[in-house]
Each structure stands twice: as structure tokens, then as C-alpha cells.
Amino acid sequence: MIVVTGGAGFIGANLLAGLEARLSSPLVCVDRMGTGDKWRNIAKRNLHDLVRPEDLPAFLAANKGRIETIFHMGANSSTTETDVDEIVRSNVRATLDLWDWCSGAGVPFIYASSAATYGDGRFGFVDDPSPAALAKLAPLNPYGWSKHFVDRRIAATLADPKAKRPRQHVGLKFFNVYGPNEYHKGAQRSVVHQIYPYAAKGAPFELFRSHKPGVPDGGQKRDFIWVGDTVDAMLWLQANPQISGLFNLGTGKARTFLDLAACVYREAGTEPNIAWRDTPETMRDKYQYLTEASTTRLRQAGYTKPFTELEEGVRRYVRNHLAATDPYL
């Protein structure tokens, strides 16, 4: 069986759909549903089991020998979370405990890191996994720090030839992922989803003004990646267990927020209608003006599938999901 933590979340739910479509292994979703519509993210899946995060240790103990791979997508992904103890519990401790379990059981472990580990990008966006390179990075918020903490701890472990490790170990620094089944994420939804209701009515949508000389309003750039591309990469990695390491998961091509907004309005059948608001002062010193993944290491590892262009990804998202009666995958 294959275990996906955070399986009812955005990327986890898309991963479960991809696994169901391409593999025959029983699928186990580890997550909490809460009281909203998050359950709909997995309502169409044929799952073997649904496990609460607090019950996962007992589940793993009872099923040792049956588990093929653990995909660890579960996390507190809020970049504005201020409860650092909660971040440590959800993002650091849970990940390292699963690393230890997979190391002892010989189970492949593929986990979610984040582009937030790069901070303001002053040291670039190269996924160098060496302890020395990782030590230079300075995340800007507790979420990014928690992911970076795990990356550094794993790098230190791998530097010790006597230390146990999973049979396959992959960390993925996700960049700006967008696509279906993110509807429960509130303020953490992709900008595509946030813009669409305004674009559908032709109403103005407010983007942040630039507060950096040389960068025009709306000229801030992100490496936007279609969620289906992240699933394809994860399934390829699972199918190639000889490959381990820390990899960026972005397109390698940054686009502006104005580009993104224009795509959404165009697919909604309306003209772009952009208004501006100041970036909140509490965010200004933590705001990233550019993220752009280096994809060299992933390509050198053998992954050759092209990434979806922004225009095509937005087209799929709007036409097949946001404008559909049933937006769920």
C-alpha cells in the first residue's frame, strides 16, 4: 500500500488521484477533514483507508511490511502562521519521525519541502543539498524555517555514512503550485483561484503594488507550476527508486503577476481589470519579488517531461474546474 499524508489537502489530493489512475496499490490517506468541504477533495477516490494523523504511528506499526512508499505532503502550510510551537509539531517533528520510521523499515520516503526555504532569494534558487549551501539560506517566516530545518537535518544525517536512511529519500522544494482541490485553503489559495471570481464578473482585482525600485507594479515574479506537473514528477521519482536527493519542483520560468492575471481574465472571457493596494507593512520586509527554480538537478537525474506553460495551465484550471459545475478532481 501507498501512504499519502496530507492526502485530503491540495497537492496530496491531486497525488492520490494520480496514483489511483496509474497504479493498483491500495491507497491510504492520512489527514483531518474538519467541518468544511475538505472531504470533497477525496470524495471521488477509491481509498483503502483514512487515518487521522495522531493514529499514524499505530497504523504504521500494524502494517509494517505492507507499505511500499510514504509520500509526506502533510504540513501546516500557512506562511503567516505565528505559533511556532505548532509549526514545529506539524512540520518538523512529524517529518523527522516519519524519516526515522522509513529508515528503520526500509521504506521509500518522498516529502514536501518548499521554495520558502530560499528566503528573499539573494543566494539564488539552486537546490544544492550540501550542508554548506543550505547553511547560507535564510527563510523569512516560521513556515519556511521549519522546512529548511528538516532539509538541513536530513543533509547532516546523509553526511554520516553510518546513519540509517530510507531506501529512497526525496525532498521536493515546491514553488507556486496552482490547480484544482485547493478550495479549502482560504488566504493560502493560489492567486489564480483568488482572481477567478472577479474575472468572471469583469470586476477589478487588487494586486500588491511594488515597493522595490526597478520593479513595476505587478512586475513581481513567481515560478507558477501546474499541480499536474508536480504529480507527474512525484510518480516518476517513485518509479525510479534509485534516485534520491533534494530537488526543486518549479518550471524554471518565472512569470509576473500581471501575466497571471491577464491569463485568468482572458480565460474567463473578460478584459483584465487590475487595481492596486499597498503590500501590508508587516509583510514588506518578508516579501519575495522573485522566485524561479533551477531545474538542472532534476533534469540531470533523468526527468525529461516538459512543464506546462502558464497559459495552458490556467486554461485547464478555469475551463475544467473553476468554470465547471463540479470543480473537484
Tab-separated table of C-alpha atoms in Angstrom:
chain	number	residue	atom	x	y	z
A	1	MET	CA	0.000	0.000	0.000
A	2	ILE	CA	0.980	3.632	-0.505
A	3	VAL	CA	0.542	6.195	2.267
A	4	VAL	CA	-0.051	9.879	1.491
A	5	THR	CA	-0.026	12.232	4.458
A	6	GLY	CA	-1.943	15.452	3.905
A	7	GLY	CA	-3.865	13.380	1.379
A	8	ALA	CA	-7.012	15.494	1.594
A	9	GLY	CA	-5.013	18.677	1.104
A	10	PHE	CA	-4.292	20.367	-2.200
A	11	ILE	CA	-1.201	18.593	-3.538
A	12	GLY	CA	-1.945	15.404	-1.604
A	13	ALA	CA	-5.406	15.062	-3.141
A	14	ASN	CA	-4.033	15.561	-6.642
A	15	LEU	CA	-1.326	12.989	-5.895
A	16	LEU	CA	-3.920	10.452	-4.743
A	17	ALA	CA	-5.840	10.994	-7.995
A	18	GLY	CA	-2.661	10.414	-9.995
A	19	LEU	CA	-1.752	7.304	-8.021
A	20	GLU	CA	-5.256	5.895	-8.424
A	21	ALA	CA	-5.181	6.460	-12.187
A	22	ARG	CA	-1.779	4.871	-12.752
A	23	LEU	CA	-1.175	2.278	-10.059
A	24	SER	CA	-3.135	-0.568	-8.493
A	25	SER	CA	-1.716	-0.349	-4.964
A	26	PRO	CA	-4.140	0.280	-2.070
A	27	LEU	CA	-4.067	3.966	-1.140
A	28	VAL	CA	-4.116	5.323	2.408
A	29	CYS	CA	-4.954	8.957	3.103
A	30	VAL	CA	-3.664	10.488	6.338
A	31	ASP	CA	-5.425	13.743	7.193
A	32	ARG	CA	-8.086	15.576	9.187
A	33	MET	CA	-11.296	16.612	7.437
A	34	GLY	CA	-12.554	19.320	9.810
A	35	THR	CA	-16.042	20.735	9.434
A	36	GLY	CA	-15.838	22.262	5.950
A	37	ASP	CA	-15.757	20.825	2.431
A	38	LYS	CA	-12.208	19.479	2.538
A	39	TRP	CA	-13.648	15.938	2.386
A	40	ARG	CA	-14.733	16.643	-1.186
A	41	ASN	CA	-11.070	16.666	-2.246
A	42	ILE	CA	-11.020	12.881	-1.837
A	43	ALA	CA	-14.709	12.065	-2.332
A	44	LYS	CA	-14.074	10.550	-5.784
A	45	ARG	CA	-11.116	8.430	-4.705
A	46	ASN	CA	-11.271	4.683	-4.053
A	47	LEU	CA	-9.233	4.603	-0.843
A	48	HIS	CA	-8.138	1.633	1.216
A	49	ASP	CA	-8.131	3.577	4.475
A	50	LEU	CA	-8.401	7.021	6.026
A	51	VAL	CA	-6.163	7.615	9.042
A	52	ARG	CA	-6.032	10.530	11.469
A	53	PRO	CA	-2.505	11.944	11.868
A	54	GLU	CA	-2.464	11.067	15.568
A	55	ASP	CA	-3.247	7.436	14.680
A	56	LEU	CA	-0.495	7.136	12.065
A	57	PRO	CA	2.221	5.634	14.333
A	58	ALA	CA	-0.093	2.771	15.319
A	59	PHE	CA	-1.159	2.270	11.703
A	60	LEU	CA	2.447	2.066	10.534
A	61	ALA	CA	3.338	-0.412	13.271
A	62	ALA	CA	0.386	-2.619	12.351
A	63	ASN	CA	1.191	-2.539	8.629
A	64	LYS	CA	4.973	-2.764	8.596
A	65	GLY	CA	5.988	-4.886	5.633
A	66	ARG	CA	2.959	-3.850	3.564
A	67	ILE	CA	3.848	-0.216	2.915
A	68	GLU	CA	5.570	0.482	-0.419
A	69	THR	CA	6.119	4.248	-0.192
A	70	ILE	CA	5.250	7.155	2.075
A	71	PHE	CA	4.545	10.485	0.388
A	72	HIS	CA	4.648	13.070	3.156
A	73	MET	CA	2.666	16.106	1.949
A	74	GLY	CA	1.088	16.905	5.322
A	75	ALA	CA	2.090	20.190	6.942
A	76	ASN	CA	0.903	23.461	8.351
A	77	SER	CA	1.455	25.376	5.109
A	78	SER	CA	0.440	28.829	6.297
A	79	THR	CA	3.194	31.325	5.555
A	80	THR	CA	1.602	33.699	8.068
A	81	GLU	CA	1.386	31.240	10.983
A	82	THR	CA	2.877	32.798	14.126
A	83	ASP	CA	2.507	29.843	16.522
A	84	VAL	CA	5.992	28.433	16.114
A	85	ASP	CA	5.351	25.540	18.507
A	86	GLU	CA	2.526	24.432	16.217
A	87	ILE	CA	4.799	24.756	13.185
A	88	VAL	CA	7.450	22.639	14.898
A	89	ARG	CA	4.919	19.970	15.869
A	90	SER	CA	3.299	19.763	12.435
A	91	ASN	CA	6.239	20.360	10.127
A	92	VAL	CA	9.438	19.418	11.916
A	93	ARG	CA	8.607	16.677	14.381
A	94	ALA	CA	6.108	14.863	12.140
A	95	THR	CA	8.559	14.799	9.220
A	96	LEU	CA	11.572	13.639	11.200
A	97	ASP	CA	9.530	10.922	12.931
A	98	LEU	CA	8.463	9.584	9.537
A	99	TRP	CA	12.073	9.779	8.291
A	100	ASP	CA	13.152	7.654	11.247
A	101	TRP	CA	10.357	5.132	10.682
A	102	CYS	CA	11.122	4.793	6.962
A	103	SER	CA	14.833	4.456	7.760
A	104	GLY	CA	14.135	1.550	10.089
A	105	ALA	CA	11.565	-0.105	7.824
A	106	GLY	CA	13.442	0.377	4.541
A	107	VAL	CA	10.512	2.262	3.000
A	108	PRO	CA	10.980	4.995	0.354
A	109	PHE	CA	10.191	8.458	1.702
A	110	ILE	CA	9.219	11.394	-0.522
A	111	TYR	CA	8.491	14.584	1.402
A	112	ALA	CA	7.431	18.168	0.726
A	113	SER	CA	9.926	20.909	1.327
A	114	SER	CA	9.287	24.406	-0.037
A	115	ALA	CA	10.704	27.264	-2.076
A	116	ALA	CA	10.077	29.333	1.064
A	117	THR	CA	13.395	27.915	2.303
A	118	TYR	CA	15.176	30.294	-0.109
A	119	GLY	CA	14.021	33.403	1.740
A	120	ASP	CA	14.419	36.561	-0.329
A	121	GLY	CA	16.396	34.675	-2.971
A	122	ARG	CA	19.625	36.602	-2.507
A	123	PHE	CA	21.557	33.330	-2.717
A	124	GLY	CA	19.614	32.133	-5.738
A	125	PHE	CA	17.260	29.187	-6.142
A	126	VAL	CA	19.686	26.336	-6.734
A	127	ASP	CA	18.732	23.111	-4.946
A	128	ASP	CA	22.238	22.352	-3.701
A	129	PRO	CA	21.726	19.740	-0.936
A	130	SER	CA	25.115	20.151	0.716
A	131	PRO	CA	25.145	21.265	4.365
A	132	ALA	CA	27.346	24.250	3.464
A	133	ALA	CA	24.966	25.500	0.770
A	134	LEU	CA	21.893	25.003	2.936
A	135	ALA	CA	23.534	26.915	5.793
A	136	LYS	CA	23.569	30.083	3.645
A	137	LEU	CA	19.796	30.207	3.174
A	138	ALA	CA	17.689	32.457	5.399
A	139	PRO	CA	13.926	31.773	5.303
A	140	LEU	CA	11.684	34.733	6.055
A	141	ASN	CA	8.936	33.107	8.140
A	142	PRO	CA	8.392	30.186	10.544
A	143	TYR	CA	6.898	28.001	7.798
A	144	GLY	CA	9.944	28.395	5.540
A	145	TRP	CA	12.274	27.920	8.513
A	146	SER	CA	10.541	24.674	9.512
A	147	LYS	CA	11.009	23.214	6.044
A	148	HIS	CA	14.609	24.396	5.996
A	149	PHE	CA	15.235	22.864	9.433
A	150	VAL	CA	14.191	19.460	8.079
A	151	ASP	CA	16.286	19.812	4.907
A	152	ARG	CA	19.356	20.659	6.985
A	153	ARG	CA	18.781	17.861	9.473
A	154	ILE	CA	18.452	15.339	6.657
A	155	ALA	CA	21.554	16.705	4.925
A	156	ALA	CA	23.513	16.287	8.164
A	157	THR	CA	22.219	12.735	8.520
A	158	LEU	CA	23.200	11.850	4.967
A	159	ALA	CA	26.702	13.208	5.577
A	160	ASP	CA	27.208	10.464	8.171
A	161	PRO	CA	27.903	7.219	6.284
A	162	LYS	CA	26.879	5.186	9.343
A	163	ALA	CA	23.474	6.843	9.753
A	164	LYS	CA	20.354	4.940	8.730
A	165	ARG	CA	18.264	6.358	5.905
A	166	PRO	CA	15.202	5.330	3.873
A	167	ARG	CA	15.840	3.118	0.864
A	168	GLN	CA	14.873	6.113	-1.287
A	169	HIS	CA	14.717	9.638	0.112
A	170	VAL	CA	13.484	12.646	-1.860
A	171	GLY	CA	12.779	16.185	-0.689
A	172	LEU	CA	10.839	18.447	-3.047
A	173	LYS	CA	11.044	22.240	-2.870
A	174	PHE	CA	7.630	23.130	-4.270
A	175	PHE	CA	7.337	26.557	-5.872
A	176	ASN	CA	3.963	28.302	-6.546
A	177	VAL	CA	1.606	25.424	-7.253
A	178	TYR	CA	-1.901	26.072	-8.629
A	179	GLY	CA	-4.766	23.834	-9.700
A	180	PRO	CA	-7.948	22.070	-8.541
A	181	ASN	CA	-8.791	20.991	-4.986
A	182	GLU	CA	-7.189	23.984	-3.291
A	183	TYR	CA	-10.567	25.497	-2.431
A	184	HIS	CA	-10.318	24.870	1.316
A	185	LYS	CA	-7.075	26.833	1.701
A	186	GLY	CA	-8.553	30.271	2.340
A	187	ALA	CA	-5.941	33.028	2.064
A	188	GLN	CA	-3.338	30.401	1.058
A	189	ARG	CA	-5.140	29.614	-2.222
A	190	SER	CA	-3.263	30.299	-5.440
A	191	VAL	CA	-3.706	33.718	-6.996
A	192	VAL	CA	-5.412	32.021	-9.967
A	193	HIS	CA	-8.230	30.897	-7.723
A	194	GLN	CA	-8.396	34.224	-5.923
A	195	ILE	CA	-8.662	36.184	-9.178
A	196	TYR	CA	-11.200	33.983	-10.969
A	197	PRO	CA	-14.449	35.126	-9.239
A	198	TYR	CA	-13.543	38.737	-10.038
A	199	ALA	CA	-12.510	37.925	-13.594
A	200	ALA	CA	-15.739	36.023	-14.225
A	201	LYS	CA	-17.682	39.219	-13.436
A	202	GLY	CA	-15.223	41.574	-15.098
A	203	ALA	CA	-14.662	43.194	-11.702
A	204	PRO	CA	-11.318	44.662	-10.617
A	205	PHE	CA	-8.909	42.507	-8.663
A	206	GLU	CA	-6.317	44.097	-6.405
A	207	LEU	CA	-2.686	43.103	-6.777
A	208	PHE	CA	0.085	44.303	-4.489
A	209	ARG	CA	1.955	47.412	-5.520
A	210	SER	CA	5.688	47.087	-5.841
A	211	HIS	CA	7.735	48.705	-3.104
A	212	LYS	CA	11.054	47.863	-4.719
A	213	PRO	CA	12.826	50.284	-7.060
A	214	GLY	CA	13.090	48.931	-10.582
A	215	VAL	CA	10.145	46.559	-10.224
A	216	PRO	CA	6.871	47.912	-11.651
A	217	ASP	CA	3.507	47.266	-10.019
A	218	GLY	CA	2.515	43.728	-10.943
A	219	GLY	CA	6.052	43.006	-12.097
A	220	GLN	CA	6.768	40.804	-9.098
A	221	LYS	CA	7.553	37.324	-10.408
A	222	ARG	CA	6.816	33.786	-9.295
A	223	ASP	CA	7.567	30.353	-10.660
A	224	PHE	CA	3.957	29.191	-11.107
A	225	ILE	CA	3.665	25.413	-11.614
A	226	TRP	CA	0.571	23.431	-12.628
A	227	VAL	CA	-0.260	20.859	-9.951
A	228	GLY	CA	-0.409	18.063	-12.512
A	229	ASP	CA	3.267	18.635	-13.253
A	230	THR	CA	4.139	18.111	-9.592
A	231	VAL	CA	2.195	14.838	-9.590
A	232	ASP	CA	3.953	13.645	-12.755
A	233	ALA	CA	7.345	14.349	-11.189
A	234	MET	CA	6.477	12.564	-7.940
A	235	LEU	CA	5.202	9.483	-9.749
A	236	TRP	CA	8.345	9.426	-11.888
A	237	LEU	CA	10.509	9.596	-8.787
A	238	GLN	CA	8.600	6.760	-7.171
A	239	ALA	CA	9.064	4.675	-10.323
A	240	ASN	CA	12.824	5.328	-10.146
A	241	PRO	CA	13.789	4.294	-6.609
A	242	GLN	CA	17.492	4.549	-7.404
A	243	ILE	CA	17.118	8.347	-7.395
A	244	SER	CA	17.370	10.197	-4.090
A	245	GLY	CA	18.074	13.805	-3.206
A	246	LEU	CA	16.714	17.297	-2.696
A	247	PHE	CA	15.102	18.785	-5.809
A	248	ASN	CA	13.309	21.963	-6.816
A	249	LEU	CA	9.840	21.438	-8.238
A	250	GLY	CA	9.131	24.505	-10.358
A	251	THR	CA	9.111	25.224	-14.071
A	252	GLY	CA	12.345	27.206	-14.129
A	253	LYS	CA	10.493	30.104	-15.795
A	254	ALA	CA	9.227	32.943	-13.601
A	255	ARG	CA	6.212	34.962	-14.764
A	256	THR	CA	4.763	38.213	-13.467
A	257	PHE	CA	1.550	38.537	-11.517
A	258	LEU	CA	0.272	40.714	-14.368
A	259	ASP	CA	0.882	37.831	-16.778
A	260	LEU	CA	-1.040	35.523	-14.485
A	261	ALA	CA	-3.945	37.927	-14.032
A	262	ALA	CA	-4.230	38.504	-17.784
A	263	CYS	CA	-4.425	34.733	-18.343
A	264	VAL	CA	-7.240	34.334	-15.830
A	265	TYR	CA	-9.303	37.238	-17.179
A	266	ARG	CA	-8.804	36.041	-20.738
A	267	GLU	CA	-9.981	32.513	-19.916
A	268	ALA	CA	-12.967	33.987	-18.039
A	269	GLY	CA	-13.881	35.892	-21.208
A	270	THR	CA	-13.302	39.374	-19.809
A	271	GLU	CA	-10.726	42.129	-20.156
A	272	PRO	CA	-8.039	42.422	-17.463
A	273	ASN	CA	-9.188	44.813	-14.751
A	274	ILE	CA	-6.419	45.333	-12.218
A	275	ALA	CA	-6.446	47.631	-9.201
A	276	TRP	CA	-3.603	48.146	-6.745
A	277	ARG	CA	-3.126	48.050	-2.997
A	278	ASP	CA	-0.086	48.538	-0.841
A	279	THR	CA	1.697	45.469	0.410
A	280	PRO	CA	0.961	45.406	4.169
A	281	GLU	CA	3.838	46.878	6.127
A	282	THR	CA	4.042	43.735	8.250
A	283	MET	CA	4.877	41.758	5.096
A	284	ARG	CA	7.130	44.148	3.204
A	285	ASP	CA	10.437	43.042	4.667
A	286	LYS	CA	9.469	39.393	4.087
A	287	TYR	CA	8.063	39.740	0.580
A	288	GLN	CA	9.731	37.829	-2.256
A	289	TYR	CA	9.975	39.777	-5.514
A	290	LEU	CA	11.244	36.807	-7.498
A	291	THR	CA	11.142	33.035	-7.239
A	292	GLU	CA	12.487	30.930	-10.094
A	293	ALA	CA	13.521	27.321	-9.684
A	294	SER	CA	16.716	25.937	-11.048
A	295	THR	CA	15.619	22.658	-12.661
A	296	THR	CA	19.121	21.455	-13.542
A	297	ARG	CA	19.413	18.799	-10.841
A	298	LEU	CA	16.009	17.266	-11.621
A	299	ARG	CA	16.817	17.184	-15.350
A	300	GLN	CA	20.237	15.696	-14.681
A	301	ALA	CA	18.539	12.986	-12.619
A	302	GLY	CA	16.690	11.989	-15.792
A	303	TYR	CA	13.310	13.744	-15.636
A	304	THR	CA	12.554	14.912	-19.187
A	305	LYS	CA	8.830	15.730	-19.298
A	306	PRO	CA	8.164	19.384	-20.252
A	307	PHE	CA	6.422	21.619	-17.728
A	308	THR	CA	3.046	23.130	-18.592
A	309	GLU	CA	3.121	26.731	-19.826
A	310	LEU	CA	1.247	29.187	-17.630
A	311	GLU	CA	-1.349	29.942	-20.317
A	312	GLU	CA	-2.169	26.249	-20.763
A	313	GLY	CA	-2.285	25.547	-17.030
A	314	VAL	CA	-4.653	28.432	-16.372
A	315	ARG	CA	-6.802	27.315	-19.324
A	316	ARG	CA	-7.131	23.808	-17.877
A	317	TYR	CA	-7.862	25.098	-14.398
A	318	VAL	CA	-10.528	27.579	-15.471
A	319	ARG	CA	-12.277	25.513	-18.141
A	320	ASN	CA	-12.146	22.095	-16.493
A	321	HIS	CA	-12.628	23.128	-12.879
A	322	LEU	CA	-13.316	26.733	-11.854
A	323	ALA	CA	-15.973	27.289	-14.523
A	324	ALA	CA	-17.395	23.779	-14.157
A	325	THR	CA	-20.420	22.754	-12.102
A	326	ASP	CA	-18.211	20.358	-10.165
A	327	PRO	CA	-14.744	21.911	-9.706
A	328	TYR	CA	-13.213	18.910	-7.916
A	329	LEU	CA	-10.712	16.492	-9.397
